XYZ file of N, CA and C in Angstrom:
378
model
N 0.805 -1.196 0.000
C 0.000 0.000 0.000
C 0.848 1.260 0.000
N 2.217 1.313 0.109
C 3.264 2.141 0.491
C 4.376 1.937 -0.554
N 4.590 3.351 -1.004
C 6.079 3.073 -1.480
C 7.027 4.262 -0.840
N 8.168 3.629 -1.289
C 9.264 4.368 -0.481
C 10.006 4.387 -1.369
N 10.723 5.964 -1.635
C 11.649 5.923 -2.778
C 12.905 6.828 -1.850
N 13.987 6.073 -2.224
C 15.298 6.139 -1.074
C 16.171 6.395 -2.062
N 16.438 7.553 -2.554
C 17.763 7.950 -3.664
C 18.635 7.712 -2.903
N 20.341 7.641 -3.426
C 21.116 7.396 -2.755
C 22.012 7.963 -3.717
N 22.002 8.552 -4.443
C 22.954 9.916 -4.915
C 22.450 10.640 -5.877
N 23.311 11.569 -6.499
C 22.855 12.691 -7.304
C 23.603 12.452 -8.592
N 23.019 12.741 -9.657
C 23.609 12.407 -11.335
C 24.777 13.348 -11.317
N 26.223 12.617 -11.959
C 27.211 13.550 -12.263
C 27.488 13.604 -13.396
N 27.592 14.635 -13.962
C 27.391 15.556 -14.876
C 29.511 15.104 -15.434
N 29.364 14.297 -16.406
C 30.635 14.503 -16.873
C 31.538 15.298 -17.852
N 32.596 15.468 -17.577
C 33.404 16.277 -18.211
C 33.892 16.231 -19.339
N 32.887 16.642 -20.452
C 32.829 16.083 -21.684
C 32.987 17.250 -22.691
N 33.924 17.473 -23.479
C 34.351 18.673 -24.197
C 32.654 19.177 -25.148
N 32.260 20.547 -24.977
C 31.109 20.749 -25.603
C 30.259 20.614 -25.016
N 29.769 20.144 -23.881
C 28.511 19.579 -22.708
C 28.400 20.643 -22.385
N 28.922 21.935 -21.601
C 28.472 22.942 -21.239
C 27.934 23.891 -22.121
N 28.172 23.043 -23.486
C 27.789 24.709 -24.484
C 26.167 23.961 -25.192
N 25.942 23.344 -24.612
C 24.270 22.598 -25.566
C 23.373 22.175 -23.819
N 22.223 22.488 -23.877
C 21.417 21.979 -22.540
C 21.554 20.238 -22.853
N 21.249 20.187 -21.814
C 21.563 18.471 -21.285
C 20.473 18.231 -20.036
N 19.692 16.718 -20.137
C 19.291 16.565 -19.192
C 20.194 15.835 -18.009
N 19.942 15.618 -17.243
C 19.798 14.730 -15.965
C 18.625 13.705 -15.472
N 18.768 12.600 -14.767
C 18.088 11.227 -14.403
C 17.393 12.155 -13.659
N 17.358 13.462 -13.293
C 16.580 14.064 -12.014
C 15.610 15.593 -12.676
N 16.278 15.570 -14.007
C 15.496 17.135 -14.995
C 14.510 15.677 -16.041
N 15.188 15.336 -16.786
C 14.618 14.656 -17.677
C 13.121 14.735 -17.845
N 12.538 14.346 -16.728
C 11.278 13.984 -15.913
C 10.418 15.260 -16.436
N 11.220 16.448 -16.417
C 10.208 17.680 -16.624
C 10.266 17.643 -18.222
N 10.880 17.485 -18.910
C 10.866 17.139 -20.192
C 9.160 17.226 -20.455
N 8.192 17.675 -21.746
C 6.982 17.865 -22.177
C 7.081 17.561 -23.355
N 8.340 17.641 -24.441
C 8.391 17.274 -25.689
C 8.697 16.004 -25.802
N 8.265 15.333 -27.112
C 9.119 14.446 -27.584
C 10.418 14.317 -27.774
N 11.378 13.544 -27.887
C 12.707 13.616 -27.973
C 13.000 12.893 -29.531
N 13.551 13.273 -30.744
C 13.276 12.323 -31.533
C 14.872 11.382 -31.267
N 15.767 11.947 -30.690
C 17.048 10.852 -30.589
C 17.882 10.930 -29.053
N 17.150 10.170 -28.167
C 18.467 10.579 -26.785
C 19.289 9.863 -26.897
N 20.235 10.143 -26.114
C 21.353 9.509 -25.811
C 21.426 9.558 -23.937
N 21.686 8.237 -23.222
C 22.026 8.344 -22.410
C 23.512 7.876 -22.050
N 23.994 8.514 -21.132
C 25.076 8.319 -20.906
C 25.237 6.960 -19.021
N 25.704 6.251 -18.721
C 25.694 5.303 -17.547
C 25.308 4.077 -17.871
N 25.809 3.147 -16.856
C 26.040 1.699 -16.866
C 25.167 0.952 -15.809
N 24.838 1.876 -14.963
C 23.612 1.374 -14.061
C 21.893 1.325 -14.101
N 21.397 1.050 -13.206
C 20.065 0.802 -13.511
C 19.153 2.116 -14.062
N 19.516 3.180 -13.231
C 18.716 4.067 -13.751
C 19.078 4.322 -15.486
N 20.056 4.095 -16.043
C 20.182 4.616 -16.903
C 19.866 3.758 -18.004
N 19.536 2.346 -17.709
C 18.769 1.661 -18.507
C 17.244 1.871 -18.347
N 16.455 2.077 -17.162
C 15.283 2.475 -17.291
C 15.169 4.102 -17.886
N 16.142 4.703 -18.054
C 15.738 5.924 -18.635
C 15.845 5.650 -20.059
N 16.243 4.986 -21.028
C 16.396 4.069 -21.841
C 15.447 3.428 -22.721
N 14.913 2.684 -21.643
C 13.560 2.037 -21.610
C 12.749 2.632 -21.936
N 12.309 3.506 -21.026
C 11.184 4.631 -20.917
C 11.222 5.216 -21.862
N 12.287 6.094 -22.121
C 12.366 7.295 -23.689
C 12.115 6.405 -25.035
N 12.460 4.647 -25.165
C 12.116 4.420 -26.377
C 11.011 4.039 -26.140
N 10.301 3.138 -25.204
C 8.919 2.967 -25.526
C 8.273 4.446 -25.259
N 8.380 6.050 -25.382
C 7.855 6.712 -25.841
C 7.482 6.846 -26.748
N 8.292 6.726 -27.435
C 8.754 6.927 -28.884
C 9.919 7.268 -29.635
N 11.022 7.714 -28.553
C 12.509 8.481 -28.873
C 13.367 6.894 -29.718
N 13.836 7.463 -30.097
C 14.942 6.673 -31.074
C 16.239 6.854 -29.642
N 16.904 5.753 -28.441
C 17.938 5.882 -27.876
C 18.944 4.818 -28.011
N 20.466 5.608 -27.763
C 21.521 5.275 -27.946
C 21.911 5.247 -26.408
N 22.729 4.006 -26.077
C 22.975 4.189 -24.615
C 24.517 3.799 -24.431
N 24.990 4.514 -24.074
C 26.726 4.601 -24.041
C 26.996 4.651 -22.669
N 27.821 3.091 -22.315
C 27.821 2.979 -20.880
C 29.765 2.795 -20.996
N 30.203 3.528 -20.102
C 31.756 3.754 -19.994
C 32.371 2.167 -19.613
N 31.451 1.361 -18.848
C 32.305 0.033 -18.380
C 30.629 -1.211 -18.504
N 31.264 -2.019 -18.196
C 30.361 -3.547 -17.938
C 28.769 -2.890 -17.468
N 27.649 -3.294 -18.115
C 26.474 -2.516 -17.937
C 25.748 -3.601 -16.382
N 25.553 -2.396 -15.703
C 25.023 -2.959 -14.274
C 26.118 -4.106 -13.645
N 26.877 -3.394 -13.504
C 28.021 -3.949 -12.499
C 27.671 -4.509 -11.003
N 27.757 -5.486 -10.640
C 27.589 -6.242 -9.494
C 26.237 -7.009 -9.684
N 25.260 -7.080 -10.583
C 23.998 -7.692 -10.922
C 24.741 -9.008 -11.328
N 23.707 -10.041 -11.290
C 24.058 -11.227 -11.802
C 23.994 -11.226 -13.582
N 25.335 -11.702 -13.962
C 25.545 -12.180 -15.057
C 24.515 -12.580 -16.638
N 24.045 -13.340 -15.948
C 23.058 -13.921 -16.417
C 21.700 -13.217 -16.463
N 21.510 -12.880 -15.497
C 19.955 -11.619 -15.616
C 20.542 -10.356 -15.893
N 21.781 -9.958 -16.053
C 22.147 -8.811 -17.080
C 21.816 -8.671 -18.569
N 22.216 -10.283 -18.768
C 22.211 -9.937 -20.350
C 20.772 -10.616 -20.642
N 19.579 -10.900 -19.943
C 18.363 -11.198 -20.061
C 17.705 -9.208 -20.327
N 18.085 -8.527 -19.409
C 17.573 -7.160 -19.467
C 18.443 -6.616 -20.823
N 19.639 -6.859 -21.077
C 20.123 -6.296 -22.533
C 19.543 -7.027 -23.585
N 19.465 -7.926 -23.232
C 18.899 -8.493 -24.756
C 16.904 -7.918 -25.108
N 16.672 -7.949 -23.929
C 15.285 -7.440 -23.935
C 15.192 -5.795 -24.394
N 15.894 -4.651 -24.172
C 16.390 -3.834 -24.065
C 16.892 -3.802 -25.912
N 17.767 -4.320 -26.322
C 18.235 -4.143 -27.897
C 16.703 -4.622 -28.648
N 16.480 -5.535 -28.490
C 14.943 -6.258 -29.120
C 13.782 -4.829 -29.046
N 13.413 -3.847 -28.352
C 12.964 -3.038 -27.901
C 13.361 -1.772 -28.818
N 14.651 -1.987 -29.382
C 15.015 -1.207 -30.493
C 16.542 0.132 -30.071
N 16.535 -0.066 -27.968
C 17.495 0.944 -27.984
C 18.882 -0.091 -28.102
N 19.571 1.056 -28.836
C 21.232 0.734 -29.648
C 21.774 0.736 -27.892
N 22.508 -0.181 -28.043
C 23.877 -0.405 -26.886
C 25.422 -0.106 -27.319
N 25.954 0.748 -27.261
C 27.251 1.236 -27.135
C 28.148 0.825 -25.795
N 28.851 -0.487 -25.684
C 29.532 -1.237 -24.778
C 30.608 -0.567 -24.612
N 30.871 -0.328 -23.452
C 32.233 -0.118 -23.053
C 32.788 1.083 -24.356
N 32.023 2.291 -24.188
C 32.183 3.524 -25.162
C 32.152 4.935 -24.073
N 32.465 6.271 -24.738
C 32.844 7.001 -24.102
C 32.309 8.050 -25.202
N 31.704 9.278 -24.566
C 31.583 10.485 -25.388
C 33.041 11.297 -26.037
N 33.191 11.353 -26.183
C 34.593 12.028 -26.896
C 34.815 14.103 -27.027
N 33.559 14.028 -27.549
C 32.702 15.402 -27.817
C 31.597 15.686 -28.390
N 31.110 17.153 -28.326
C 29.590 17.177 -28.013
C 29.836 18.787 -28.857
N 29.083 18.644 -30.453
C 28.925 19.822 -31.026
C 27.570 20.386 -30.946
N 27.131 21.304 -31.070
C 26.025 21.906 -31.179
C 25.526 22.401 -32.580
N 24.768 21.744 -33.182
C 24.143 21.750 -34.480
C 22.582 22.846 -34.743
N 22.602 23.537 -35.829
C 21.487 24.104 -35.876
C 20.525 23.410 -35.553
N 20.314 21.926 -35.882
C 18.914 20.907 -35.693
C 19.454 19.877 -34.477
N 19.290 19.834 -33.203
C 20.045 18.685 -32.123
C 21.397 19.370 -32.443
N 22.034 17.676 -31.841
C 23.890 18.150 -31.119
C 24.337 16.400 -31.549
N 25.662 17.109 -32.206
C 26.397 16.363 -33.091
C 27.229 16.254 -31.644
N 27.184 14.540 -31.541
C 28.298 13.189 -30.350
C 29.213 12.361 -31.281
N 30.314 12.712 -30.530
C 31.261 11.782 -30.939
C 31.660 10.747 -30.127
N 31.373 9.229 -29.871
C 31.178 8.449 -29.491
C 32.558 7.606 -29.886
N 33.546 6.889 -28.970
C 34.228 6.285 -29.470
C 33.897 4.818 -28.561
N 34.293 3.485 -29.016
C 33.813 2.286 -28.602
C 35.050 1.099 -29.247
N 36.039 1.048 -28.167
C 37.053 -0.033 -28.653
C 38.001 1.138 -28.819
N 39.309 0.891 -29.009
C 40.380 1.345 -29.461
C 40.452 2.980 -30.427
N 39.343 2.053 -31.589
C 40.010 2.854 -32.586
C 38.632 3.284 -33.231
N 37.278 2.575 -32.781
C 36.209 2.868 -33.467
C 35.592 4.148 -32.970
N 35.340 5.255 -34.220
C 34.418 6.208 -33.872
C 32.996 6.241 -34.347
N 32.197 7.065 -33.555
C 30.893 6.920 -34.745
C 30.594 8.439 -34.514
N 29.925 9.315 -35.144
C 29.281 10.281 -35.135
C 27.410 10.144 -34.997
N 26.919 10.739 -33.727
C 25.154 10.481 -33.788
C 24.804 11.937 -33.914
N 23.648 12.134 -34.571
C 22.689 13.353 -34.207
C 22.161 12.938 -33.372
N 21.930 13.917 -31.783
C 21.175 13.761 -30.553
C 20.229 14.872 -30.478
């Protein structure tokens, strides 16, 4: 009959060349969001940032999710990749073990430079 919602920290905002010059949400602004989004990108490897994920594509947003290390670290193995595989099937793109690089600001959205492995880059409109 009760719920209890117990945050236990605050979203950090990383230090990503170009991030200060384009608005950006947060796991804690997002929420006020009223428009559609036609492409997010989230950035994290933990839970919230797969349910934010979740949520924005079964809106309707087209998302890309770029997690810096192993997605949901300390979860079991096996029911990790039950929620990723459910999660890609669902239509949002997984970017493993990738990193923002930089963040341009485009007349239409904001041009990400996404790198993933060594040597691979990709360019997204967000």
């Amino acid at each position: 009959r009760r719920i209890v919602v117990a945050p236990t920290s605050r979203p950090v905002v990383p230090q990503i060349p170009g991030l200060a010059d384009i608005p950006y949400f947060t796991a804690e602004t997002v929420v006020h969001n009223s428009r559609k989004l036609s492409h997010l990108l989230v950035l994290g490897n933990g839970p919230v940032a797969l349910e934010l994920a979740q949520a924005h594509r079964r809106l309707g947003s087209d998302v890309t999710l770029v997690d810096p290390g192993p997605l949901l670290p300390g979860f079991d193995p096996e029911l990790v990749e039950v929620a990723l595989r459910r999660l890609r099937e669902e239509g949002v793109t997984l970017l493993e073990r990738g990193s923002v690089i930089a963040i341009r600001p485009r007349s239409q959205g904001d041009g990400v430079l996404v790198r993933t492995g060594e040597r691979d880059e990709q360019a997204l409109d967000v």
